[in-house]
PDB file of C-alpha atoms in Angstrom:
ATOM      1  CA  SER A   1      72.400  14.360  -2.190  1.00  0.00           C
ATOM      2  CA  GLY A   2      72.256  18.078  -2.982  1.00  0.00           C
ATOM      3  CA  ARG A   3      73.080  17.442  -6.757  1.00  0.00           C
ATOM      4  CA  LEU A   4      71.352  20.014  -9.390  1.00  0.00           C
ATOM      5  CA  ALA A   5      70.659  18.559 -13.126  1.00  0.00           C
ATOM      6  CA  VAL A   6      69.975  20.234 -16.035  1.00  0.00           C
ATOM      7  CA  GLY A   7      69.419  19.560 -19.658  1.00  0.00           C
ATOM      8  CA  ASP A   8      69.035  20.676 -23.092  1.00  0.00           C
ATOM      9  CA  ALA A   9      69.840  20.164 -26.649  1.00  0.00           C
ATOM     10  CA  ARG A  10      73.401  19.584 -25.582  1.00  0.00           C
ATOM     11  CA  GLY A  11      73.296  16.656 -22.921  1.00  0.00           C
ATOM     12  CA  VAL A  12      73.178  16.617 -19.339  1.00  0.00           C
ATOM     13  CA  LEU A  13      75.197  18.717 -16.790  1.00  0.00           C
ATOM     14  CA  VAL A  14      75.170  17.516 -13.336  1.00  0.00           C
ATOM     15  CA  GLY A  15      76.289  19.334  -9.883  1.00  0.00           C
ATOM     16  CA  ALA A  16      75.994  20.601  -6.639  1.00  0.00           C
ATOM     17  CA  GLY A  17      74.802  24.406  -7.646  1.00  0.00           C
ATOM     18  CA  ALA A  18      77.729  27.321  -6.431  1.00  0.00           C
ATOM     19  CA  SER A  19      80.955  24.463  -6.712  1.00  0.00           C
ATOM     20  CA  GLY A  20      80.211  24.413 -10.297  1.00  0.00           C
ATOM     21  CA  PHE A  21      78.547  21.753 -13.107  1.00  0.00           C
ATOM     22  CA  ALA A  22      80.194  18.676 -14.963  1.00  0.00           C
ATOM     23  CA  ALA A  23      78.898  17.242 -18.300  1.00  0.00           C
ATOM     24  CA  VAL A  24      77.834  13.594 -17.444  1.00  0.00           C
ATOM     25  CA  ALA A  25      76.159  13.339 -20.758  1.00  0.00           C
ATOM     26  CA  THR A  26      75.984  14.170 -24.368  1.00  0.00           C
ATOM     27  CA  ARG A  27      72.494  12.883 -25.363  1.00  0.00           C
ATOM     28  CA  ALA A  28      71.165  14.883 -27.833  1.00  0.00           C
ATOM     29  CA  SER A  29      67.288  17.057 -27.354  1.00  0.00           C
ATOM     30  CA  VAL A  30      67.144  16.132 -23.599  1.00  0.00           C
ATOM     31  CA  ARG A  31      63.494  17.009 -22.558  1.00  0.00           C
ATOM     32  CA  ALA A  32      62.976  15.567 -18.696  1.00  0.00           C
ATOM     33  CA  LEU A  33      65.477  14.631 -16.271  1.00  0.00           C
ATOM     34  CA  SER A  34      64.694  12.773 -12.485  1.00  0.00           C
ATOM     35  CA  PHE A  35      66.891  11.854  -9.937  1.00  0.00           C
ATOM     36  CA  GLU A  36      66.238   7.828  -8.480  1.00  0.00           C
ATOM     37  CA  PRO A  37      66.109   7.581  -4.742  1.00  0.00           C
ATOM     38  CA  GLY A  38      69.195   6.260  -5.051  1.00  0.00           C
ATOM     39  CA  GLY A  39      71.382   9.003  -6.624  1.00  0.00           C
ATOM     40  CA  ARG A  40      70.324   7.455 -10.362  1.00  0.00           C
ATOM     41  CA  LEU A  41      69.381  10.231 -12.905  1.00  0.00           C
ATOM     42  CA  LEU A  42      66.736   9.148 -15.526  1.00  0.00           C
ATOM     43  CA  VAL A  43      67.589  11.313 -18.960  1.00  0.00           C
ATOM     44  CA  GLY A  44      64.383  11.655 -21.106  1.00  0.00           C
ATOM     45  CA  THR A  45      64.977  12.414 -24.555  1.00  0.00           C
ATOM     46  CA  GLU A  46      63.953  12.546 -27.849  1.00  0.00           C
ATOM     47  CA  ASP A  47      64.800   9.010 -29.082  1.00  0.00           C
ATOM     48  CA  GLY A  48      64.729   7.366 -25.737  1.00  0.00           C
ATOM     49  CA  LEU A  49      64.784   7.345 -21.301  1.00  0.00           C
ATOM     50  CA  PHE A  50      68.589   6.509 -20.322  1.00  0.00           C
ATOM     51  CA  LEU A  51      69.052   5.641 -16.881  1.00  0.00           C
ATOM     52  CA  LEU A  52      72.949   7.681 -15.755  1.00  0.00           C
ATOM     53  CA  ASP A  53      74.246   5.980 -12.850  1.00  0.00           C
ATOM     54  CA  GLU A  54      76.877   7.466 -10.536  1.00  0.00           C
ATOM     55  CA  GLY A  55      79.506   6.671 -12.775  1.00  0.00           C
ATOM     56  CA  GLY A  56      78.568   8.269 -16.027  1.00  0.00           C
ATOM     57  CA  ALA A  57      77.520   5.234 -17.445  1.00  0.00           C
ATOM     58  CA  LEU A  58      73.945   5.625 -19.630  1.00  0.00           C
ATOM     59  CA  GLU A  59      71.768   2.715 -20.118  1.00  0.00           C
ATOM     60  CA  ASP A  60      68.794   2.398 -22.060  1.00  0.00           C
ATOM     61  CA  ARG A  61      65.790   2.394 -20.227  1.00  0.00           C
ATOM     62  CA  SER A  62      63.059   3.272 -22.653  1.00  0.00           C
ATOM     63  CA  PRO A  63      59.852   2.292 -22.275  1.00  0.00           C
ATOM     64  CA  GLY A  64      58.829   0.721 -25.724  1.00  0.00           C
ATOM     65  CA  THR A  65      60.533  -0.146 -29.285  1.00  0.00           C
ATOM     66  CA  GLY A  66      58.396   2.136 -31.441  1.00  0.00           C
ATOM     67  CA  GLU A  67      59.405   6.015 -32.251  1.00  0.00           C
ATOM     68  CA  GLU A  68      56.434   7.267 -30.087  1.00  0.00           C
ATOM     69  CA  ALA A  69      57.148   5.572 -27.634  1.00  0.00           C
ATOM     70  CA  ARG A  70      60.753   6.241 -27.406  1.00  0.00           C
ATOM     71  CA  ARG A  71      60.242   9.891 -27.412  1.00  0.00           C
ATOM     72  CA  ILE A  72      59.730  11.396 -23.701  1.00  0.00           C
ATOM     73  CA  GLU A  73      58.198  14.429 -22.872  1.00  0.00           C
ATOM     74  CA  ARG A  74      58.136  14.017 -19.810  1.00  0.00           C
ATOM     75  CA  ILE A  75      59.331  11.859 -16.342  1.00  0.00           C
ATOM     76  CA  ALA A  76      58.528  11.792 -12.989  1.00  0.00           C
ATOM     77  CA  SER A  77      60.046   9.071 -10.173  1.00  0.00           C
ATOM     78  CA  VAL A  78      58.960   8.528  -6.702  1.00  0.00           C
ATOM     79  CA  GLU A  79      60.012   5.754  -4.308  1.00  0.00           C
ATOM     80  CA  GLY A  80      61.092   3.220  -7.058  1.00  0.00           C
ATOM     81  CA  VAL A  81      57.486   4.435  -9.353  1.00  0.00           C
ATOM     82  CA  ALA A  82      58.670   5.975 -12.348  1.00  0.00           C
ATOM     83  CA  ALA A  83      56.450   6.988 -15.039  1.00  0.00           C
ATOM     84  CA  ALA A  84      57.141   8.271 -18.574  1.00  0.00           C
ATOM     85  CA  ALA A  85      54.482  10.788 -20.749  1.00  0.00           C
ATOM     86  CA  THR A  86      54.734   9.247 -24.681  1.00  0.00           C
ATOM     87  CA  PRO A  87      52.930   9.761 -27.713  1.00  0.00           C
ATOM     88  CA  ALA A  88      52.117   6.589 -27.576  1.00  0.00           C
ATOM     89  CA  GLY A  89      50.548   6.849 -24.093  1.00  0.00           C
ATOM     90  CA  VAL A  90      52.008   6.995 -20.247  1.00  0.00           C
ATOM     91  CA  PHE A  91      54.118   4.078 -19.165  1.00  0.00           C
ATOM     92  CA  VAL A  92      54.794   3.040 -15.579  1.00  0.00           C
ATOM     93  CA  THR A  93      57.471   0.523 -14.094  1.00  0.00           C
ATOM     94  CA  GLU A  94      59.188   0.137 -10.393  1.00  0.00           C
ATOM     95  CA  ASP A  95      62.021  -1.513 -11.765  1.00  0.00           C
ATOM     96  CA  LEU A  96      63.136   0.283 -15.093  1.00  0.00           C
ATOM     97  CA  ARG A  97      63.088  -2.512 -17.249  1.00  0.00           C
ATOM     98  CA  ALA A  98      59.561  -3.832 -17.295  1.00  0.00           C
ATOM     99  CA  TRP A  99      57.646  -0.978 -18.406  1.00  0.00           C
ATOM    100  CA  ARG A 100      53.503  -1.251 -18.626  1.00  0.00           C
ATOM    101  CA  ARG A 101      51.377   1.364 -20.647  1.00  0.00           C
ATOM    102  CA  LEU A 102      48.401   2.204 -18.798  1.00  0.00           C
ATOM    103  CA  PRO A 103      45.297   1.603 -20.535  1.00  0.00           C
ATOM    104  CA  GLY A 104      43.484   4.693 -21.985  1.00  0.00           C
ATOM    105  CA  PRO A 105      44.453   7.707 -24.618  1.00  0.00           C
ATOM    106  CA  ARG A 106      48.108   8.193 -26.807  1.00  0.00           C
ATOM    107  CA  GLU A 107      49.454  11.515 -26.967  1.00  0.00           C
ATOM    108  CA  ALA A 108      50.663  12.025 -23.405  1.00  0.00           C
ATOM    109  CA  LEU A 109      52.571  15.304 -22.849  1.00  0.00           C
ATOM    110  CA  ALA A 110      53.016  15.687 -19.079  1.00  0.00           C
ATOM    111  CA  VAL A 111      53.176  13.315 -16.053  1.00  0.00           C
ATOM    112  CA  ALA A 112      53.651  13.712 -12.124  1.00  0.00           C
ATOM    113  CA  LEU A 113      53.554  10.937  -9.344  1.00  0.00           C
ATOM    114  CA  ARG A 114      53.003  11.531  -5.326  1.00  0.00           C
ATOM    115  CA  LEU A 115      52.898   8.924  -2.517  1.00  0.00           C
ATOM    116  CA  GLY A 116      49.226   8.335  -1.520  1.00  0.00           C
ATOM    117  CA  GLY A 117      47.258   6.266   1.180  1.00  0.00           C
ATOM    118  CA  ALA A 118      47.224   2.778  -0.973  1.00  0.00           C
ATOM    119  CA  GLY A 119      50.366   3.594  -3.016  1.00  0.00           C
ATOM    120  CA  VAL A 120      51.177   6.276  -5.809  1.00  0.00           C
ATOM    121  CA  GLU A 121      48.891   8.472  -7.596  1.00  0.00           C
ATOM    122  CA  LEU A 122      49.332   9.499 -11.010  1.00  0.00           C
ATOM    123  CA  VAL A 123      48.511  12.612 -12.712  1.00  0.00           C
ATOM    124  CA  CYS A 124      48.721  12.876 -16.447  1.00  0.00           C
ATOM    125  CA  VAL A 125      47.340  14.911 -19.661  1.00  0.00           C
ATOM    126  CA  ALA A 126      46.735  12.864 -22.624  1.00  0.00           C
ATOM    127  CA  ALA A 127      44.846  13.683 -25.466  1.00  0.00           C
ATOM    128  CA  GLY A 128      43.710  16.323 -24.435  1.00  0.00           C
ATOM    129  CA  ASP A 129      42.376  15.880 -21.094  1.00  0.00           C
ATOM    130  CA  VAL A 130      43.918  15.921 -16.982  1.00  0.00           C
ATOM    131  CA  LEU A 131      43.641  12.274 -15.896  1.00  0.00           C
ATOM    132  CA  THR A 132      44.610   9.949 -13.515  1.00  0.00           C
ATOM    133  CA  ALA A 133      45.329   7.009 -11.812  1.00  0.00           C
ATOM    134  CA  SER A 134      45.983   5.126  -8.170  1.00  0.00           C
ATOM    135  CA  LEU A 135      49.179   2.560  -8.624  1.00  0.00           C
ATOM    136  CA  ALA A 136      49.435  -0.473  -6.026  1.00  0.00           C
ATOM    137  CA  VAL A 137      52.721  -0.779  -5.926  1.00  0.00           C
ATOM    138  CA  GLY A 138      54.447  -4.313  -6.231  1.00  0.00           C
ATOM    139  CA  ALA A 139      50.898  -5.413  -8.061  1.00  0.00           C
ATOM    140  CA  GLY A 140      51.876  -5.939 -11.272  1.00  0.00           C
ATOM    141  CA  THR A 141      48.850  -4.475 -13.188  1.00  0.00           C
ATOM    142  CA  ALA A 142      48.163  -1.613 -15.225  1.00  0.00           C
ATOM    143  CA  PRO A 143      45.053   0.699 -14.056  1.00  0.00           C
ATOM    144  CA  ALA A 144      42.850   2.886 -16.070  1.00  0.00           C
ATOM    145  CA  LEU A 145      43.125   6.680 -16.159  1.00  0.00           C
ATOM    146  CA  TRP A 146      40.433   8.938 -15.888  1.00  0.00           C
ATOM    147  CA  PRO A 147      39.539  12.061 -15.712  1.00  0.00           C
ATOM    148  CA  LEU A 148      40.390  13.811 -12.551  1.00  0.00           C
ATOM    149  CA  PRO A 149      37.708  14.836 -10.764  1.00  0.00           C
ATOM    150  CA  GLY A 150      37.220  18.003  -9.406  1.00  0.00           C
ATOM    151  CA  LEU A 151      38.063  19.985 -12.563  1.00  0.00           C
ATOM    152  CA  ASP A 152      35.594  22.293 -14.034  1.00  0.00           C
ATOM    153  CA  ALA A 153      35.494  22.217 -18.672  1.00  0.00           C
ATOM    154  CA  ALA A 154      37.367  25.696 -18.955  1.00  0.00           C
ATOM    155  CA  VAL A 155      40.129  23.756 -17.013  1.00  0.00           C
ATOM    156  CA  ARG A 156      40.363  20.484 -18.777  1.00  0.00           C
ATOM    157  CA  ALA A 157      39.835  22.593 -22.543  1.00  0.00           C
ATOM    158  CA  SER A 158      42.820  24.512 -21.402  1.00  0.00           C
ATOM    159  CA  ALA A 159      44.852  21.135 -20.098  1.00  0.00           C
ATOM    160  CA  SER A 160      46.559  20.027 -23.717  1.00  0.00           C
ATOM    161  CA  PRO A 161      47.636  23.835 -25.156  1.00  0.00           C
ATOM    162  CA  TRP A 162      49.025  24.597 -21.991  1.00  0.00           C
ATOM    163  CA  TRP A 163      51.597  22.228 -21.669  1.00  0.00           C
ATOM    164  CA  ARG A 164      51.686  22.440 -25.403  1.00  0.00           C
ATOM    165  CA  GLY A 165      53.126  26.376 -24.539  1.00  0.00           C
ATOM    166  CA  GLU A 166      50.231  27.926 -25.898  1.00  0.00           C
ATOM    167  CA  ARG A 167      48.926  29.504 -23.055  1.00  0.00           C
ATOM    168  CA  GLY A 168      46.555  31.781 -24.381  1.00  0.00           C
ATOM    169  CA  SER A 169      48.430  32.628 -27.441  1.00  0.00           C
ATOM    170  CA  GLY A 170      46.131  31.443 -29.938  1.00  0.00           C
ATOM    171  CA  SER A 171      48.572  29.590 -31.753  1.00  0.00           C
ATOM    172  CA  ARG A 172      48.074  25.760 -32.780  1.00  0.00           C
ATOM    173  CA  ARG A 173      51.357  24.885 -33.211  1.00  0.00           C
ATOM    174  CA  LYS A 174      52.344  21.228 -32.815  1.00  0.00           C
ATOM    175  CA  PRO A 175      54.535  19.869 -29.822  1.00  0.00           C
ATOM    176  CA  PRO A 176      58.491  19.575 -30.604  1.00  0.00           C
ATOM    177  CA  ARG A 177      59.273  16.363 -31.515  1.00  0.00           C
TER     178      ARG A 177
END
């Protein structure tokens, strides 16, 4: 659609670049944004995941009810599948209503999705490691996460600090809340 979205502590702006931007949502602490194939926008915040439709209405589509499941670190979507990285773990959905938590570690900081041969490949950073899972669209199951093959120990050891913004700074700060 050519639309762009940017978000920060004051909310979300949507526009088409040079033609300008308009404030479409005033949710505080926007942490992640992802357009769905139909043009709807997923807005991840410190207090939940929200779906912004073309008319500007926000609907709560958080993957869980607890504080950790509602604090969205990152989101991704591809071909009708969405994933959310939260302190409670990685959640996936095909309809933005019924979320499944993937078995595996908690403390997920990042997530990415891409189309694969037999479905959707998920890659995430959780509990200080780079993990992956193959999602069979329509299967209704939650596959377990396993270490992403081909990464050496140095990459694995640096995964969590890199996503937390430490990148060799020597600091040990906590992720923003």
